[in-house]
Amino acid sequence: MNATPFHDPGFITVQQHILKEQSRFPGASGEFSWLLSGITLAAKMIESQVRRAGLNDILGAHGEINVQGEVQQKLDVYANHVMSASLGVRDSVAVIASEENEHPTVLRNQSPNARYIVIFDPLDGSSNIDVNVSTGTTFSIIKRPNGVFCDNDILRPGYEQVAAGYVLYGSSTMLVYSAGNGVHGFTLDPAIGAFILSHENMKMPAQGSYYSVNEAHIDAMPACFQSYINRLRSGELGQKYVSRYIGSMVADFHRTLLKGGVFMYPPTKSHPAGKLRLMYEANPVAFLAEQAGGRATDGRERILNKMPENVHDRTSLVVGGTFEMTQFEKCRRTERTPAYDSPITNPI
Ligand code: AHG
Ligand code: MN
Ligand code: MN
């Protein structure tokens, strides 16, 4: 009998890719791909609700019950629920922590198979939902320490991430992740419900033409940030940069990853420590940026070196290509703001 001929389908799904990646983790034996499949499942559920966000309001208008008979939930609550539920049934997940929950949730304290902690922002840029603008989901995965977990065990620096990434609900839905071996992007094919490898081994251009920052806050930023923004605009750096700002970190970072340039959220008078969250916003994008050849700093030190004191710690963030980051360091060294400056030990 003739064997059935093998046909190369000509595409790679995210599951196939993760299976290949996890062969680099000794003893991982499928658990890591099962964990990440929890994120891709949640991503598809969140994206299906994001895509019908306007409709849900209409369909849920009578008594706030939607067509499935479920009580309408705000999308960030829904996203938190599906991320928690789909990761919660993965045996390899010991602890989850979310922007939406005050404390980490310990799922499996004793199990030796529960080797990972997943920290996430279920819906990033949620102020953009009502106006039909891109949003995202971010995630950061670290190994749990041996032994019984206590709350402070989660407070590890970003360089210990074993994998990180985001889902972008944009004009298409994309998953971008790194497990420490480059950055890979997958686009959801809605016809078949699968994420297909579309951007292999992504590299951030060494120099770009965009800067991305909420310039409304410029007067409230330390002098080095003001001076940097002015240099970007003025042409002093060899070209006049143009501005793009969406107000969803995932979308602003995704553009910076693809096109280069710099995205930043500096400290301001109202948010002296910065606005973005270190463990589930800045850490994942810093991990991806470095994997893609870029850099990320809070203005004083490399993001991935920062030791959190609380899972919801905030940080300032400057992330971009090597040229823009080098120029930022130059400004940082020359422009001093007494109230902000402290000795710069390791600016990047
Ligand atoms: P979230 O929706 O998870 O609270 O995050 C919003 C964040 C981030 O996505 C974005 O970069 C920033 O807030 C925008 O802040 P401004 O409106 O102050 O520019
Ligand atoms: Mn966010
Ligand atoms: Mn959020």
PDB file of C-alpha atoms in Angstrom, residues 166-286:
ATOM      1  CA  TYR A 166       1.859  40.759  23.394  1.00  0.00           C
ATOM      2  CA  VAL A 167      -1.242  40.437  21.319  1.00  0.00           C
ATOM      3  CA  LEU A 168      -2.226  43.467  19.254  1.00  0.00           C
ATOM      4  CA  TYR A 169      -5.868  43.915  18.315  1.00  0.00           C
ATOM      5  CA  GLY A 170      -5.255  46.197  15.363  1.00  0.00           C
ATOM      6  CA  SER A 171      -6.285  46.169  11.729  1.00  0.00           C
ATOM      7  CA  SER A 172      -5.412  42.512  12.077  1.00  0.00           C
ATOM      8  CA  THR A 173      -4.747  40.584  15.281  1.00  0.00           C
ATOM      9  CA  MET A 174      -1.109  39.734  15.862  1.00  0.00           C
ATOM     10  CA  LEU A 175       0.767  37.757  18.478  1.00  0.00           C
ATOM     11  CA  VAL A 176       4.396  38.784  18.953  1.00  0.00           C
ATOM     12  CA  TYR A 177       6.541  36.790  21.348  1.00  0.00           C
ATOM     13  CA  SER A 178      10.060  35.848  22.280  1.00  0.00           C
ATOM     14  CA  ALA A 179      11.278  32.922  24.317  1.00  0.00           C
ATOM     15  CA  GLY A 180      14.816  34.304  24.287  1.00  0.00           C
ATOM     16  CA  ASN A 181      15.606  33.251  20.739  1.00  0.00           C
ATOM     17  CA  GLY A 182      14.539  36.212  18.624  1.00  0.00           C
ATOM     18  CA  VAL A 183      11.184  37.889  18.204  1.00  0.00           C
ATOM     19  CA  HIS A 184       8.507  36.271  16.099  1.00  0.00           C
ATOM     20  CA  GLY A 185       5.187  37.651  14.915  1.00  0.00           C
ATOM     21  CA  PHE A 186       2.047  35.705  13.980  1.00  0.00           C
ATOM     22  CA  THR A 187      -1.057  37.053  12.306  1.00  0.00           C
ATOM     23  CA  LEU A 188      -4.458  35.606  13.129  1.00  0.00           C
ATOM     24  CA  ASP A 189      -6.165  34.205  10.058  1.00  0.00           C
ATOM     25  CA  PRO A 190      -9.795  34.726  11.054  1.00  0.00           C
ATOM     26  CA  ALA A 191     -10.993  32.239   8.442  1.00  0.00           C
ATOM     27  CA  ILE A 192      -9.278  29.309  10.185  1.00  0.00           C
ATOM     28  CA  GLY A 193      -8.781  30.718  13.702  1.00  0.00           C
ATOM     29  CA  ALA A 194      -5.021  30.114  13.690  1.00  0.00           C
ATOM     30  CA  PHE A 195      -2.063  32.408  14.254  1.00  0.00           C
ATOM     31  CA  ILE A 196       0.233  32.024  11.230  1.00  0.00           C
ATOM     32  CA  LEU A 197       3.924  32.990  11.259  1.00  0.00           C
ATOM     33  CA  SER A 198       4.085  36.244   9.301  1.00  0.00           C
ATOM     34  CA  HIS A 199       7.112  38.062  10.809  1.00  0.00           C
ATOM     35  CA  GLU A 200      10.021  35.735  11.531  1.00  0.00           C
ATOM     36  CA  ASN A 201      12.994  36.978  13.548  1.00  0.00           C
ATOM     37  CA  MET A 202      11.892  40.591  13.729  1.00  0.00           C
ATOM     38  CA  LYS A 203      14.627  43.226  14.008  1.00  0.00           C
ATOM     39  CA  MET A 204      14.087  46.792  15.118  1.00  0.00           C
ATOM     40  CA  PRO A 205      15.666  49.177  12.582  1.00  0.00           C
ATOM     41  CA  ALA A 206      18.813  50.784  14.026  1.00  0.00           C
ATOM     42  CA  GLN A 207      17.357  54.171  13.078  1.00  0.00           C
ATOM     43  CA  GLY A 208      13.815  55.232  12.315  1.00  0.00           C
ATOM     44  CA  SER A 209      11.915  58.409  11.628  1.00  0.00           C
ATOM     45  CA  TYR A 210       9.182  58.459  14.300  1.00  0.00           C
ATOM     46  CA  TYR A 211       9.072  59.568  17.906  1.00  0.00           C
ATOM     47  CA  SER A 212       6.123  58.599  20.043  1.00  0.00           C
ATOM     48  CA  VAL A 213       5.221  60.331  23.299  1.00  0.00           C
ATOM     49  CA  ASN A 214       2.264  62.121  24.862  1.00  0.00           C
ATOM     50  CA  GLU A 215       3.619  65.589  24.156  1.00  0.00           C
ATOM     51  CA  ALA A 216       0.826  67.242  26.140  1.00  0.00           C
ATOM     52  CA  HIS A 217       2.950  66.480  29.209  1.00  0.00           C
ATOM     53  CA  ILE A 218       6.175  68.005  27.883  1.00  0.00           C
ATOM     54  CA  ASP A 219       6.219  70.925  30.350  1.00  0.00           C
ATOM     55  CA  ALA A 220       5.918  68.459  33.230  1.00  0.00           C
ATOM     56  CA  MET A 221       8.864  66.288  32.133  1.00  0.00           C
ATOM     57  CA  PRO A 222      12.454  66.448  33.414  1.00  0.00           C
ATOM     58  CA  ALA A 223      14.702  68.680  31.287  1.00  0.00           C
ATOM     59  CA  CYS A 224      16.561  65.820  29.618  1.00  0.00           C
ATOM     60  CA  PHE A 225      13.311  64.482  28.125  1.00  0.00           C
ATOM     61  CA  GLN A 226      12.240  67.948  26.972  1.00  0.00           C
ATOM     62  CA  SER A 227      15.584  68.517  25.359  1.00  0.00           C
ATOM     63  CA  TYR A 228      15.546  65.088  23.701  1.00  0.00           C
ATOM     64  CA  ILE A 229      12.091  65.680  22.208  1.00  0.00           C
ATOM     65  CA  ASN A 230      13.197  69.096  20.946  1.00  0.00           C
ATOM     66  CA  ARG A 231      16.276  67.569  19.321  1.00  0.00           C
ATOM     67  CA  LEU A 232      14.176  64.890  17.642  1.00  0.00           C
ATOM     68  CA  ARG A 233      11.859  67.545  16.206  1.00  0.00           C
ATOM     69  CA  SER A 234      14.446  70.133  15.236  1.00  0.00           C
ATOM     70  CA  GLY A 235      16.567  68.170  12.775  1.00  0.00           C
ATOM     71  CA  GLU A 236      19.643  68.396  15.045  1.00  0.00           C
ATOM     72  CA  LEU A 237      19.928  64.593  14.941  1.00  0.00           C
ATOM     73  CA  GLY A 238      20.360  64.573  11.167  1.00  0.00           C
ATOM     74  CA  GLN A 239      16.667  64.442  10.263  1.00  0.00           C
ATOM     75  CA  LYS A 240      13.407  65.941  11.494  1.00  0.00           C
ATOM     76  CA  TYR A 241      11.531  63.161  13.233  1.00  0.00           C
ATOM     77  CA  VAL A 242       7.760  63.070  12.888  1.00  0.00           C
ATOM     78  CA  SER A 243       5.338  62.186  15.640  1.00  0.00           C
ATOM     79  CA  ARG A 244       3.011  59.171  16.022  1.00  0.00           C
ATOM     80  CA  TYR A 245       1.141  58.524  19.270  1.00  0.00           C
ATOM     81  CA  ILE A 246      -1.763  56.146  19.705  1.00  0.00           C
ATOM     82  CA  GLY A 247      -2.046  55.960  23.493  1.00  0.00           C
ATOM     83  CA  SER A 248      -2.015  52.148  23.543  1.00  0.00           C
ATOM     84  CA  MET A 249       1.465  51.043  24.542  1.00  0.00           C
ATOM     85  CA  VAL A 250       1.206  47.784  22.605  1.00  0.00           C
ATOM     86  CA  ALA A 251       0.307  49.592  19.390  1.00  0.00           C
ATOM     87  CA  ASP A 252       2.898  52.330  19.887  1.00  0.00           C
ATOM     88  CA  PHE A 253       5.577  49.739  20.633  1.00  0.00           C
ATOM     89  CA  HIS A 254       4.568  47.521  17.714  1.00  0.00           C
ATOM     90  CA  ARG A 255       5.079  50.406  15.298  1.00  0.00           C
ATOM     91  CA  THR A 256       8.442  51.159  16.925  1.00  0.00           C
ATOM     92  CA  LEU A 257       9.466  47.503  16.571  1.00  0.00           C
ATOM     93  CA  LEU A 258       8.585  47.453  12.880  1.00  0.00           C
ATOM     94  CA  LYS A 259       9.599  50.958  11.826  1.00  0.00           C
ATOM     95  CA  GLY A 260      12.186  51.972  14.419  1.00  0.00           C
ATOM     96  CA  GLY A 261      12.397  55.321  16.181  1.00  0.00           C
ATOM     97  CA  VAL A 262      11.576  55.756  19.836  1.00  0.00           C
ATOM     98  CA  PHE A 263       8.552  55.332  22.092  1.00  0.00           C
ATOM     99  CA  MET A 264       8.591  56.840  25.544  1.00  0.00           C
ATOM    100  CA  TYR A 265       6.500  57.536  28.584  1.00  0.00           C
ATOM    101  CA  PRO A 266       8.679  59.860  30.701  1.00  0.00           C
ATOM    102  CA  PRO A 267       8.184  60.730  34.341  1.00  0.00           C
ATOM    103  CA  THR A 268       5.809  63.678  34.743  1.00  0.00           C
ATOM    104  CA  LYS A 269       4.779  65.834  37.669  1.00  0.00           C
ATOM    105  CA  SER A 270       1.559  63.816  38.095  1.00  0.00           C
ATOM    106  CA  HIS A 271       3.386  60.469  37.628  1.00  0.00           C
ATOM    107  CA  PRO A 272       6.919  61.090  38.976  1.00  0.00           C
ATOM    108  CA  ALA A 273       7.793  57.390  38.736  1.00  0.00           C
ATOM    109  CA  GLY A 274       6.297  57.138  35.244  1.00  0.00           C
ATOM    110  CA  LYS A 275       2.861  55.824  34.319  1.00  0.00           C
ATOM    111  CA  LEU A 276       3.483  52.425  32.770  1.00  0.00           C
ATOM    112  CA  ARG A 277       3.687  49.305  34.900  1.00  0.00           C
ATOM    113  CA  LEU A 278       7.067  47.666  35.153  1.00  0.00           C
ATOM    114  CA  MET A 279       6.212  43.993  35.442  1.00  0.00           C
ATOM    115  CA  TYR A 280       3.521  43.581  32.792  1.00  0.00           C
ATOM    116  CA  GLU A 281       4.002  46.562  30.455  1.00  0.00           C
ATOM    117  CA  ALA A 282       7.633  47.749  30.392  1.00  0.00           C
ATOM    118  CA  ASN A 283       9.293  44.362  31.025  1.00  0.00           C
ATOM    119  CA  PRO A 284       7.677  42.509  28.113  1.00  0.00           C
ATOM    120  CA  VAL A 285       8.392  45.293  25.613  1.00  0.00           C
ATOM    121  CA  ALA A 286      11.954  45.734  26.939  1.00  0.00           C
TER     122      ALA A 286
END
